[in-house]
mmCIF file of C-alpha atoms and ligand atoms in Angstrom:
data_model
loop_
_atom_site.group_PDB
_atom_site.id
_atom_site.type_symbol
_atom_site.label_atom_id
_atom_site.label_comp_id
_atom_site.label_asym_id
_atom_site.label_seq_id
_atom_site.Cartn_x
_atom_site.Cartn_y
_atom_site.Cartn_z
ATOM 1 C CA MET A 26 186.571 96.844 -61.692
ATOM 2 C CA GLU A 27 186.260 93.115 -62.552
ATOM 3 C CA ARG A 28 182.724 91.656 -62.303
ATOM 4 C CA PRO A 29 182.195 90.322 -58.778
ATOM 5 C CA LEU A 30 182.615 86.492 -58.567
ATOM 6 C CA LEU A 31 179.448 84.696 -57.570
ATOM 7 C CA MET A 32 180.308 82.108 -54.875
ATOM 8 C CA ILE A 33 176.804 81.683 -53.080
ATOM 9 C CA PRO A 34 175.081 78.352 -52.913
ATOM 10 C CA GLY A 35 173.232 79.089 -56.174
ATOM 11 C CA PRO A 36 172.906 80.697 -58.564
ATOM 12 C CA ILE A 37 176.579 79.983 -59.487
ATOM 13 C CA GLU A 38 179.289 80.960 -62.033
ATOM 14 C CA VAL A 39 178.362 78.913 -65.136
ATOM 15 C CA SER A 40 180.700 77.681 -67.864
ATOM 16 C CA PRO A 41 181.410 79.563 -71.110
ATOM 17 C CA ALA A 42 179.761 76.354 -72.976
ATOM 18 C CA VAL A 43 176.744 76.911 -70.918
ATOM 19 C CA VAL A 44 176.541 80.554 -71.577
ATOM 20 C CA ALA A 45 177.138 79.994 -75.397
ATOM 21 C CA ALA A 46 174.280 77.363 -75.301
ATOM 22 C CA VAL A 47 171.692 79.428 -73.458
ATOM 23 C CA ASP A 48 172.539 82.577 -75.560
ATOM 24 C CA GLY A 49 170.647 83.759 -78.569
ATOM 25 C CA PRO A 50 167.085 83.851 -79.972
ATOM 26 C CA PRO A 51 164.633 81.383 -78.316
ATOM 27 C CA PRO A 52 164.504 78.112 -80.376
ATOM 28 C CA GLY A 53 160.854 76.837 -80.913
ATOM 29 C CA HIS A 54 160.037 73.765 -78.841
ATOM 30 C CA LEU A 55 159.260 71.731 -82.055
ATOM 31 C CA ALA A 56 162.514 72.778 -83.797
ATOM 32 C CA PRO A 57 164.603 69.698 -84.795
ATOM 33 C CA ALA A 58 167.702 70.855 -83.019
ATOM 34 C CA PHE A 59 165.765 71.734 -79.840
ATOM 35 C CA VAL A 60 164.061 68.155 -80.074
ATOM 36 C CA GLU A 61 167.512 66.471 -80.014
ATOM 37 C CA ALA A 62 168.845 68.527 -77.379
ATOM 38 C CA MET A 63 165.800 67.806 -75.008
ATOM 39 C CA GLY A 64 166.118 64.061 -75.899
ATOM 40 C CA ARG A 65 169.881 64.001 -75.050
ATOM 41 C CA ALA A 66 169.140 65.824 -71.762
ATOM 42 C CA ILE A 67 166.456 63.466 -70.784
ATOM 43 C CA THR A 68 168.678 60.359 -71.482
ATOM 44 C CA GLY A 69 171.591 62.192 -70.012
ATOM 45 C CA LEU A 70 169.681 63.064 -66.606
ATOM 46 C CA ARG A 71 168.702 59.339 -66.276
ATOM 47 C CA GLY A 72 172.262 58.076 -66.867
ATOM 48 C CA PHE A 73 173.890 60.810 -64.672
ATOM 49 C CA PHE A 74 171.629 59.926 -61.671
ATOM 50 C CA GLY A 75 171.963 56.179 -62.175
ATOM 51 C CA GLY A 76 168.069 55.648 -62.939
ATOM 52 C CA ALA A 77 166.790 52.353 -64.008
ATOM 53 C CA GLU A 78 165.360 51.992 -67.471
ATOM 54 C CA GLY A 79 161.792 52.934 -66.401
ATOM 55 C CA THR A 80 162.880 55.917 -64.589
ATOM 56 C CA LEU A 81 161.232 59.222 -65.773
ATOM 57 C CA PRO A 82 163.359 62.420 -65.909
ATOM 58 C CA VAL A 83 160.870 65.564 -66.003
ATOM 59 C CA ILE A 84 162.454 68.710 -67.385
ATOM 60 C CA ALA A 85 160.005 71.612 -66.748
ATOM 61 C CA ALA A 86 160.286 75.305 -66.463
ATOM 62 C CA GLY A 87 160.552 76.324 -62.741
ATOM 63 C CA SER A 88 162.600 76.644 -59.650
ATOM 64 C CA GLY A 89 163.904 74.166 -57.212
ATOM 65 C CA THR A 90 160.882 74.876 -55.180
ATOM 66 C CA VAL A 91 158.662 73.846 -58.058
ATOM 67 C CA ALA A 92 160.612 70.587 -58.399
ATOM 68 C CA MET A 93 159.981 69.938 -54.642
ATOM 69 C CA ASP A 94 156.200 70.441 -55.049
ATOM 70 C CA MET A 95 156.179 68.329 -58.125
ATOM 71 C CA ALA A 96 157.838 65.405 -56.211
ATOM 72 C CA VAL A 97 155.708 65.829 -53.273
ATOM 73 C CA ALA A 98 152.448 66.100 -54.968
ATOM 74 C CA ASN A 99 152.993 62.978 -57.227
ATOM 75 C CA VAL A 100 153.769 60.507 -54.462
ATOM 76 C CA VAL A 101 151.682 61.356 -51.407
ATOM 77 C CA GLY A 102 148.153 62.480 -50.859
ATOM 78 C CA PRO A 103 145.625 63.435 -48.071
ATOM 79 C CA GLY A 104 145.767 60.919 -45.235
ATOM 80 C CA ASP A 105 149.212 59.416 -46.115
ATOM 81 C CA ARG A 106 151.999 59.403 -43.533
ATOM 82 C CA ALA A 107 155.592 60.794 -44.198
ATOM 83 C CA LEU A 108 158.707 60.470 -42.202
ATOM 84 C CA LEU A 109 160.795 63.836 -42.546
ATOM 85 C CA VAL A 110 164.493 63.823 -41.834
ATOM 86 C CA ASN A 111 164.808 67.547 -40.856
ATOM 87 C CA THR A 112 168.280 69.010 -41.268
ATOM 88 C CA GLY A 113 167.419 72.631 -41.675
ATOM 89 C CA TYR A 114 165.503 75.482 -43.697
ATOM 90 C CA PHE A 115 164.926 73.478 -46.869
ATOM 91 C CA SER A 116 163.741 70.290 -44.889
ATOM 92 C CA ALA A 117 161.256 72.579 -43.048
ATOM 93 C CA ARG A 118 159.930 73.677 -46.565
ATOM 94 C CA LEU A 119 159.581 70.100 -47.406
ATOM 95 C CA GLY A 120 157.504 69.450 -44.454
ATOM 96 C CA GLU A 121 155.347 72.599 -45.083
ATOM 97 C CA MET A 122 154.607 71.111 -48.616
ATOM 98 C CA LEU A 123 153.660 67.675 -47.179
ATOM 99 C CA ARG A 124 151.322 69.260 -44.747
ATOM 100 C CA ARG A 125 149.678 71.238 -47.354
ATOM 101 C CA ARG A 126 149.030 68.174 -49.029
ATOM 102 C CA ARG A 127 147.401 67.039 -45.872
ATOM 103 C CA VAL A 128 149.939 64.370 -45.271
ATOM 104 C CA GLU A 129 150.631 63.369 -41.655
ATOM 105 C CA VAL A 130 154.198 64.177 -40.947
ATOM 106 C CA VAL A 131 156.439 62.613 -38.430
ATOM 107 C CA GLU A 132 159.845 64.702 -38.095
ATOM 108 C CA LEU A 133 162.988 63.535 -36.907
ATOM 109 C CA GLU A 134 164.765 66.920 -36.219
ATOM 110 C CA ALA A 135 168.420 67.243 -35.902
ATOM 111 C CA ASP A 136 170.191 70.265 -34.054
ATOM 112 C CA CYS A 137 171.570 73.095 -36.223
ATOM 113 C CA GLY A 138 174.608 71.499 -37.708
ATOM 114 C CA GLU A 139 173.803 67.933 -36.958
ATOM 115 C CA CYS A 140 172.243 65.057 -38.816
ATOM 116 C CA PRO A 141 169.941 62.179 -37.332
ATOM 117 C CA GLU A 142 171.540 58.851 -37.249
ATOM 118 C CA PRO A 143 170.363 56.509 -39.970
ATOM 119 C CA ALA A 144 169.733 53.928 -37.220
ATOM 120 C CA ALA A 145 167.182 56.254 -35.625
ATOM 121 C CA VAL A 146 165.364 56.774 -39.146
ATOM 122 C CA GLY A 147 165.638 52.857 -39.365
ATOM 123 C CA THR A 148 163.836 52.272 -36.075
ATOM 124 C CA LEU A 149 161.054 54.873 -36.764
ATOM 125 C CA LEU A 150 160.550 53.422 -40.346
ATOM 126 C CA ALA A 151 160.157 49.895 -38.761
ATOM 127 C CA ARG A 152 157.678 51.014 -36.189
ATOM 128 C CA GLY A 153 155.508 53.163 -38.175
ATOM 129 C CA SER A 154 153.688 52.508 -41.570
ATOM 130 C CA PHE A 155 155.171 55.396 -43.569
ATOM 131 C CA ASP A 156 154.017 56.111 -47.165
ATOM 132 C CA ALA A 157 157.270 58.052 -47.866
ATOM 133 C CA LEU A 158 160.706 58.953 -46.292
ATOM 134 C CA CYS A 159 161.684 62.473 -47.205
ATOM 135 C CA ALA A 160 164.994 64.216 -46.646
ATOM 136 C CA THR A 161 167.269 67.058 -47.977
ATOM 137 C CA HIS A 162 170.474 65.521 -49.507
ATOM 138 C CA VAL A 163 172.333 68.702 -48.599
ATOM 139 C CA ASP A 164 170.579 71.314 -46.431
ATOM 140 C CA THR A 165 171.852 74.557 -47.932
ATOM 141 C CA SER A 166 171.102 76.452 -44.703
ATOM 142 C CA THR A 167 173.451 74.456 -42.629
ATOM 143 C CA GLY A 168 175.982 72.665 -45.200
ATOM 144 C CA VAL A 169 174.737 69.323 -43.801
ATOM 145 C CA ARG A 170 174.740 66.213 -45.976
ATOM 146 C CA VAL A 171 172.632 63.323 -45.162
ATOM 147 C CA ASP A 172 173.693 59.830 -46.097
ATOM 148 C CA VAL A 173 171.291 59.119 -49.115
ATOM 149 C CA GLU A 174 172.590 55.569 -49.767
ATOM 150 C CA ALA A 175 171.848 54.580 -46.216
ATOM 151 C CA LEU A 176 168.448 56.296 -45.869
ATOM 152 C CA ALA A 177 167.319 54.952 -49.228
ATOM 153 C CA GLY A 178 168.392 51.536 -48.175
ATOM 154 C CA LEU A 179 166.483 51.664 -44.974
ATOM 155 C CA ALA A 180 163.336 52.797 -46.792
ATOM 156 C CA ARG A 181 163.551 50.055 -49.415
ATOM 157 C CA GLU A 182 163.923 47.566 -46.528
ATOM 158 C CA ALA A 183 160.871 48.998 -44.972
ATOM 159 C CA GLY A 184 158.859 49.009 -48.152
ATOM 160 C CA THR A 185 158.701 52.877 -47.943
ATOM 161 C CA LEU A 186 159.136 55.197 -51.060
ATOM 162 C CA SER A 187 162.059 57.545 -50.592
ATOM 163 C CA LEU A 188 162.196 61.180 -51.858
ATOM 164 C CA PHE A 189 165.361 63.341 -51.642
ATOM 165 C CA ASP A 190 165.598 67.183 -52.252
ATOM 166 C CA GLY A 191 168.842 67.159 -54.047
ATOM 167 C CA VAL A 192 168.755 70.864 -55.188
ATOM 168 C CA CYS A 193 172.048 71.763 -53.535
ATOM 169 C CA ALA A 194 173.790 68.290 -53.989
ATOM 170 C CA ALA A 195 172.882 67.054 -57.534
ATOM 171 C CA ALA A 196 175.826 67.050 -59.932
ATOM 172 C CA ALA A 197 178.246 67.365 -57.045
ATOM 173 C CA GLU A 198 177.391 64.598 -54.483
ATOM 174 C CA ARG A 199 177.068 61.021 -55.512
ATOM 175 C CA VAL A 200 173.627 59.505 -56.230
ATOM 176 C CA ASP A 201 172.800 56.153 -57.716
ATOM 177 C CA MET A 202 169.171 56.023 -57.746
ATOM 178 C CA ALA A 203 168.514 52.325 -58.957
ATOM 179 C CA ALA A 204 171.482 50.887 -57.042
ATOM 180 C CA TRP A 205 170.589 52.673 -53.880
ATOM 181 C CA GLY A 206 166.827 52.389 -54.180
ATOM 182 C CA VAL A 207 166.174 56.202 -54.426
ATOM 183 C CA ASP A 208 162.608 56.720 -55.692
ATOM 184 C CA VAL A 209 162.406 60.401 -56.273
ATOM 185 C CA TYR A 210 165.395 62.784 -56.828
ATOM 186 C CA LEU A 211 165.168 66.341 -57.679
ATOM 187 C CA THR A 212 166.970 69.441 -58.381
ATOM 188 C CA GLY A 213 166.838 72.997 -59.850
ATOM 189 C CA SER A 214 169.204 74.340 -62.769
ATOM 190 C CA GLN A 215 171.015 77.046 -60.952
ATOM 191 C CA LYS A 216 173.072 74.916 -58.355
ATOM 192 C CA ALA A 217 175.605 72.346 -59.213
ATOM 193 C CA VAL A 218 173.891 71.375 -62.518
ATOM 194 C CA GLY A 219 175.444 74.628 -63.659
ATOM 195 C CA LEU A 220 172.722 76.776 -65.573
ATOM 196 C CA PRO A 221 171.105 79.896 -64.792
ATOM 197 C CA ALA A 222 167.756 79.604 -62.729
ATOM 198 C CA GLY A 223 164.746 78.238 -64.339
ATOM 199 C CA LEU A 224 164.555 74.621 -64.726
ATOM 200 C CA ALA A 225 162.786 72.138 -62.231
ATOM 201 C CA LEU A 226 164.345 68.630 -62.799
ATOM 202 C CA VAL A 227 162.827 65.565 -61.074
ATOM 203 C CA LEU A 228 163.550 62.035 -61.573
ATOM 204 C CA ALA A 229 160.883 59.401 -60.671
ATOM 205 C CA SER A 230 161.596 55.567 -60.359
ATOM 206 C CA PRO A 231 159.048 53.232 -61.668
ATOM 207 C CA ALA A 232 157.813 52.606 -58.153
ATOM 208 C CA ALA A 233 157.256 56.424 -57.774
ATOM 209 C CA LEU A 234 155.271 56.472 -61.112
ATOM 210 C CA SER A 235 153.005 53.795 -60.066
ATOM 211 C CA ARG A 236 152.411 55.509 -56.817
ATOM 212 C CA ARG A 237 151.159 58.433 -58.938
ATOM 213 C CA GLY A 238 148.721 56.147 -60.743
ATOM 214 C CA GLY A 239 147.346 55.087 -57.421
ATOM 215 C CA LEU A 240 146.733 58.699 -55.936
ATOM 216 C CA ALA A 241 143.174 59.420 -55.151
ATOM 217 C CA GLU A 242 143.777 62.992 -55.387
ATOM 218 C CA PRO A 243 145.721 64.157 -58.571
ATOM 219 C CA PRO A 244 148.431 66.803 -58.312
ATOM 220 C CA PRO A 245 147.883 70.256 -59.965
ATOM 221 C CA LEU A 246 147.893 69.744 -63.659
ATOM 222 C CA SER A 247 151.138 71.571 -64.382
ATOM 223 C CA LEU A 248 153.025 69.367 -61.998
ATOM 224 C CA ASP A 249 151.543 65.997 -62.899
ATOM 225 C CA TRP A 250 153.803 63.236 -64.000
ATOM 226 C CA GLN A 251 150.938 61.527 -65.942
ATOM 227 C CA ALA A 252 150.716 64.781 -67.939
ATOM 228 C CA TRP A 253 154.590 65.005 -68.319
ATOM 229 C CA ALA A 254 155.480 61.318 -69.054
ATOM 230 C CA PRO A 255 154.259 61.063 -72.615
ATOM 231 C CA ILE A 256 155.854 64.361 -73.544
ATOM 232 C CA MET A 257 159.217 63.326 -72.124
ATOM 233 C CA GLU A 258 158.811 59.926 -73.759
ATOM 234 C CA ALA A 259 158.158 61.567 -77.116
ATOM 235 C CA TYR A 260 161.134 63.851 -76.903
ATOM 236 C CA GLU A 261 163.460 60.963 -75.954
ATOM 237 C CA GLN A 262 162.470 59.139 -79.008
ATOM 238 C CA GLY A 263 163.187 62.307 -81.076
ATOM 239 C CA ARG A 264 159.445 63.481 -81.555
ATOM 240 C CA PRO A 265 158.448 66.881 -80.554
ATOM 241 C CA SER A 266 155.473 67.110 -78.266
ATOM 242 C CA TYR A 267 153.575 69.730 -76.291
ATOM 243 C CA PHE A 268 151.918 70.088 -72.911
ATOM 244 C CA SER A 269 153.343 73.090 -71.503
ATOM 245 C CA THR A 270 156.181 75.185 -73.159
ATOM 246 C CA PRO A 271 159.690 74.318 -71.942
ATOM 247 C CA ALA A 272 162.329 76.834 -71.146
ATOM 248 C CA THR A 273 163.859 76.277 -74.453
ATOM 249 C CA ASN A 274 167.145 78.261 -74.038
ATOM 250 C CA LEU A 275 167.666 76.642 -70.772
ATOM 251 C CA VAL A 276 167.246 72.985 -72.065
ATOM 252 C CA ALA A 277 169.844 73.866 -74.602
ATOM 253 C CA GLY A 278 172.126 74.844 -71.783
ATOM 254 C CA LEU A 279 171.301 71.663 -69.932
ATOM 255 C CA ASP A 280 172.507 69.617 -72.700
ATOM 256 C CA ALA A 281 175.756 71.660 -72.957
ATOM 257 C CA SER A 282 176.149 71.197 -69.092
ATOM 258 C CA LEU A 283 175.446 67.236 -69.265
ATOM 259 C CA ASN A 284 177.785 67.072 -72.130
ATOM 260 C CA GLU A 285 180.594 68.884 -69.818
ATOM 261 C CA LEU A 286 179.804 66.515 -66.922
ATOM 262 C CA ALA A 287 180.164 63.304 -69.127
ATOM 263 C CA ALA A 288 183.438 64.775 -70.328
ATOM 264 C CA ALA A 289 184.853 65.604 -66.953
ATOM 265 C CA ARG A 290 188.189 64.308 -65.852
ATOM 266 C CA TRP A 291 189.706 64.538 -62.388
ATOM 267 C CA GLY A 292 192.612 62.354 -60.656
ATOM 268 C CA GLY A 293 192.120 59.445 -62.920
ATOM 269 C CA HIS A 294 188.306 59.449 -62.775
ATOM 270 C CA GLU A 295 185.995 60.052 -65.757
ATOM 271 C CA GLY A 296 182.332 61.468 -66.069
ATOM 272 C CA ARG A 297 180.215 61.523 -63.112
ATOM 273 C CA ASP A 298 182.992 59.948 -60.891
ATOM 274 C CA ALA A 299 185.321 62.663 -61.895
ATOM 275 C CA VAL A 300 182.570 65.270 -61.000
ATOM 276 C CA PHE A 301 182.061 63.769 -57.392
ATOM 277 C CA ALA A 302 185.799 63.414 -56.778
ATOM 278 C CA ARG A 303 186.297 67.115 -58.028
ATOM 279 C CA HIS A 304 183.745 68.377 -55.591
ATOM 280 C CA ALA A 305 185.014 66.332 -52.767
ATOM 281 C CA ASP A 306 188.612 67.477 -53.339
ATOM 282 C CA VAL A 307 187.905 71.118 -53.673
ATOM 283 C CA ALA A 308 185.662 71.107 -50.590
ATOM 284 C CA ALA A 309 188.465 69.357 -48.615
ATOM 285 C CA ALA A 310 191.169 71.906 -49.971
ATOM 286 C CA LEU A 311 188.778 74.727 -48.927
ATOM 287 C CA ARG A 312 188.337 73.249 -45.309
ATOM 288 C CA GLN A 313 192.027 73.354 -45.003
ATOM 289 C CA VAL A 314 192.199 77.167 -45.797
ATOM 290 C CA TRP A 315 189.257 77.817 -43.530
ATOM 291 C CA ALA A 316 191.149 75.987 -40.785
ATOM 292 C CA GLN A 317 194.360 77.973 -41.592
ATOM 293 C CA LEU A 318 192.490 81.168 -41.226
ATOM 294 C CA GLY A 319 191.279 80.193 -37.777
ATOM 295 C CA LEU A 320 187.634 79.431 -38.829
ATOM 296 C CA ARG A 321 185.365 76.591 -37.674
ATOM 297 C CA MET A 322 182.460 74.965 -39.819
ATOM 298 C CA LEU A 323 178.914 74.942 -38.657
ATOM 299 C CA PRO A 324 178.429 71.260 -39.488
ATOM 300 C CA ALA A 325 179.427 69.134 -36.498
ATOM 301 C CA ARG A 326 181.379 66.447 -38.146
ATOM 302 C CA GLU A 327 183.365 66.019 -41.518
ATOM 303 C CA GLU A 328 181.283 62.995 -42.525
ATOM 304 C CA ILE A 329 178.149 65.028 -42.655
ATOM 305 C CA THR A 330 179.866 68.179 -44.193
ATOM 306 C CA ALA A 331 178.712 68.937 -47.841
ATOM 307 C CA SER A 332 181.168 69.121 -50.683
ATOM 308 C CA THR A 333 178.944 71.938 -52.427
ATOM 309 C CA LEU A 334 179.146 74.573 -49.732
ATOM 310 C CA SER A 335 180.949 75.714 -46.624
ATOM 311 C CA ALA A 336 178.857 76.998 -43.730
ATOM 312 C CA ILE A 337 181.400 78.785 -41.588
ATOM 313 C CA LEU A 338 180.914 80.224 -38.099
ATOM 314 C CA TYR A 339 182.081 83.745 -37.711
ATOM 315 C CA PRO A 340 185.124 84.030 -35.619
ATOM 316 C CA GLU A 341 185.057 85.765 -32.220
ATOM 317 C CA GLY A 342 184.340 89.565 -32.552
ATOM 318 C CA VAL A 343 183.349 89.268 -36.207
ATOM 319 C CA GLY A 344 179.650 89.419 -37.493
ATOM 320 C CA PRO A 345 177.727 89.773 -40.699
ATOM 321 C CA GLU A 346 179.822 92.665 -41.750
ATOM 322 C CA LEU A 347 182.153 90.110 -42.871
ATOM 323 C CA VAL A 348 179.856 89.088 -45.886
ATOM 324 C CA LYS A 349 179.920 92.843 -47.083
ATOM 325 C CA ALA A 350 183.774 92.968 -46.556
ATOM 326 C CA ILE A 351 184.254 89.912 -48.693
ATOM 327 C CA GLY A 352 181.903 91.380 -51.288
ATOM 328 C CA ALA A 353 184.050 94.554 -51.301
ATOM 329 C CA ALA A 354 186.968 92.332 -52.122
ATOM 330 C CA GLY A 355 185.127 91.132 -55.170
ATOM 331 C CA VAL A 356 183.651 87.748 -54.263
ATOM 332 C CA VAL A 357 179.822 87.581 -53.426
ATOM 333 C CA VAL A 358 179.259 85.125 -50.528
ATOM 334 C CA ALA A 359 175.901 84.535 -48.496
ATOM 335 C CA GLY A 360 174.824 85.177 -45.045
ATOM 336 C CA GLY A 361 173.299 82.411 -42.664
ATOM 337 C CA LEU A 362 169.908 81.007 -43.246
ATOM 338 C CA TYR A 363 169.058 78.545 -40.362
ATOM 339 C CA PRO A 364 166.149 80.261 -38.448
ATOM 340 C CA GLY A 365 167.636 81.997 -35.316
ATOM 341 C CA ARG A 366 171.141 81.390 -36.133
ATOM 342 C CA GLN A 367 171.390 83.635 -39.400
ATOM 343 C CA GLY A 368 173.898 86.016 -37.504
ATOM 344 C CA ASP A 369 176.263 83.341 -36.448
ATOM 345 C CA TYR A 370 177.721 82.202 -39.636
ATOM 346 C CA PHE A 371 178.111 82.752 -43.411
ATOM 347 C CA ARG A 372 178.027 80.385 -46.577
ATOM 348 C CA VAL A 373 180.207 79.935 -49.407
ATOM 349 C CA GLY A 374 179.211 78.002 -52.518
ATOM 350 C CA HIS A 375 181.719 75.881 -54.364
ATOM 351 C CA MET A 376 179.972 73.916 -56.916
ATOM 352 C CA GLY A 377 180.013 73.410 -60.738
ATOM 353 C CA HIS A 378 182.176 75.451 -62.948
ATOM 354 C CA SER A 379 184.172 77.243 -60.308
ATOM 355 C CA THR A 380 185.332 73.866 -59.084
ATOM 356 C CA THR A 381 187.230 73.552 -62.290
ATOM 357 C CA GLN A 382 188.852 77.104 -62.124
ATOM 358 C CA PRO A 383 191.734 77.356 -59.643
ATOM 359 C CA ASP A 384 191.662 81.093 -60.250
ATOM 360 C CA HIS A 385 188.115 81.254 -58.884
ATOM 361 C CA LEU A 386 189.089 79.337 -55.776
ATOM 362 C CA GLU A 387 192.112 81.623 -55.323
ATOM 363 C CA ARG A 388 189.997 84.837 -55.611
ATOM 364 C CA LEU A 389 187.575 83.360 -53.101
ATOM 365 C CA VAL A 390 189.986 82.500 -50.376
ATOM 366 C CA ARG A 391 191.955 85.673 -50.939
ATOM 367 C CA ALA A 392 188.643 87.650 -50.577
ATOM 368 C CA VAL A 393 187.709 85.912 -47.536
ATOM 369 C CA ALA A 394 191.210 86.538 -45.914
ATOM 370 C CA THR A 395 190.870 90.184 -47.019
ATOM 371 C CA GLY A 396 187.535 90.524 -45.534
ATOM 372 C CA LEU A 397 188.592 89.006 -42.342
ATOM 373 C CA ARG A 398 191.494 91.462 -42.066
ATOM 374 C CA GLU A 399 189.076 94.284 -42.718
ATOM 375 C CA CYS A 400 186.897 93.156 -39.865
ATOM 376 C CA GLY A 401 189.961 92.925 -37.445
ATOM 377 C CA HIS A 402 190.457 89.191 -37.570
ATOM 378 C CA GLY A 403 194.142 88.827 -38.480
ATOM 379 C CA ALA A 404 194.542 86.987 -41.897
ATOM 380 C CA ASP A 405 197.145 86.632 -44.740
ATOM 381 C CA PRO A 406 195.490 86.439 -48.154
ATOM 382 C CA ASP A 407 198.813 85.203 -49.601
ATOM 383 C CA ALA A 408 199.059 82.401 -47.025
ATOM 384 C CA ALA A 409 195.506 81.557 -47.708
ATOM 385 C CA ALA A 410 196.317 81.216 -51.420
ATOM 386 C CA ARG A 411 199.402 79.166 -50.654
ATOM 387 C CA THR A 412 197.373 76.713 -48.644
ATOM 388 C CA LEU A 413 194.717 76.378 -51.218
ATOM 389 C CA HIS A 414 197.273 75.560 -54.016
ATOM 390 C CA GLY A 415 199.116 73.164 -51.712
ATOM 391 C CA ALA A 416 195.879 71.472 -50.715
ATOM 392 C CA LEU A 417 194.583 71.042 -54.346
ATOM 393 C CA PRO A 418 195.521 67.674 -55.924
ATOM 394 C CA HIS A 419 198.068 68.345 -58.740
HETATM 395 C C1 PLP B 504 168.052 76.286 -53.309
HETATM 396 C C2 PLP B 504 167.399 75.185 -52.736
HETATM 397 C C3 PLP B 504 166.022 74.957 -52.990
HETATM 398 C C4 PLP B 504 165.132 75.983 -53.624
HETATM 399 O O1 PLP B 504 165.336 76.262 -54.822
HETATM 400 P P1 PLP B 504 164.927 77.485 -55.417
HETATM 401 O O2 PLP B 504 165.237 77.377 -57.042
HETATM 402 O O3 PLP B 504 165.359 78.760 -54.736
HETATM 403 O O4 PLP B 504 163.406 77.428 -55.523
HETATM 404 C C5 PLP B 504 165.416 73.873 -52.204
HETATM 405 N N1 PLP B 504 166.171 73.091 -51.780
HETATM 406 C C6 PLP B 504 167.477 73.232 -51.461
HETATM 407 C C7 PLP B 504 168.278 72.223 -50.750
HETATM 408 C C8 PLP B 504 168.036 74.207 -52.077
HETATM 409 O O5 PLP B 504 169.476 74.507 -51.789
#
């Protein structure tokens, strides 16, 4: 039988170029080819996320959660106040990290599948004196996307630092750090960035870096931007440097992935514009398929629905057995994650390499339709595939 296709919200299917780049014996962290790949990846990350010249990209071994800890620990400390826009499971994790750092957290929480209005965030920011505004770009538990441009703009107006968890958004949803006033943006390697798991990626604006300089209580050493900054600067200038061993195979993969992102073409767009347009178009095409199959999305409105995953409510009479049935049809999808609502919906990832592969998308929609049929909900895999191909731009 064919290897099952991995269509969960990370890890994801990765491109053959990335597989080739991460394959093989580990390069040394001082090897000339590695130094070059690291240098290109650092410059490439700053460019892809629209960071200003003084923006520091940190590429460290770790998970998305490590990237979140790094971001939090470098910009706030005991006694600081943070406003947290809470759109689900991963926002709650951000809140836990802030509290462990003894930060006073004010939460603006949305119902499951909803997102607070930016105006409500603006009102709170204007009223309280906050040291940071924190939000999850796409909360993977709900498939809800916040408006990063609006939130960062409000934070900038209020003189508050802004921090976004972009683990399930980066390299799929648009971010323009300098233009939008985003101070900290972070991700992990195994989602839309398109690598295996294992890299924590954090970008810090000049304002975020100077905030670190003023912290009374430093972050744990392994997460400290002051320890990482000279290392990243050295690599970017083509000089090897050592603080903590980088995941060398994965950095080679990151270099390959950033090259692919820069070379992307879609509907007359190039580079990152093409990447963002492709994810939006694929997500819209899949939404047409879900609708044709009689399925409804968890996110309350289309404007707040992510392009990286679909959180889909189980239809009447169907439950979590659907995830197993889709798996038996050859595609791995994920169950629900929002506390208390896990049994109400399932999640399908559509990011990175698979968005460039119509056959992956066809296998996905056929498997969902087949799974539905197995679970007693009438569905036609051929019709689902026709809807998909009719909805994808040609
Ligand atoms: C996956 C994810 C994380 C956690 O990343 P790990 O690599 O599993 O630690 C954090 N935030 C969001 C939004 C995610 O989707």
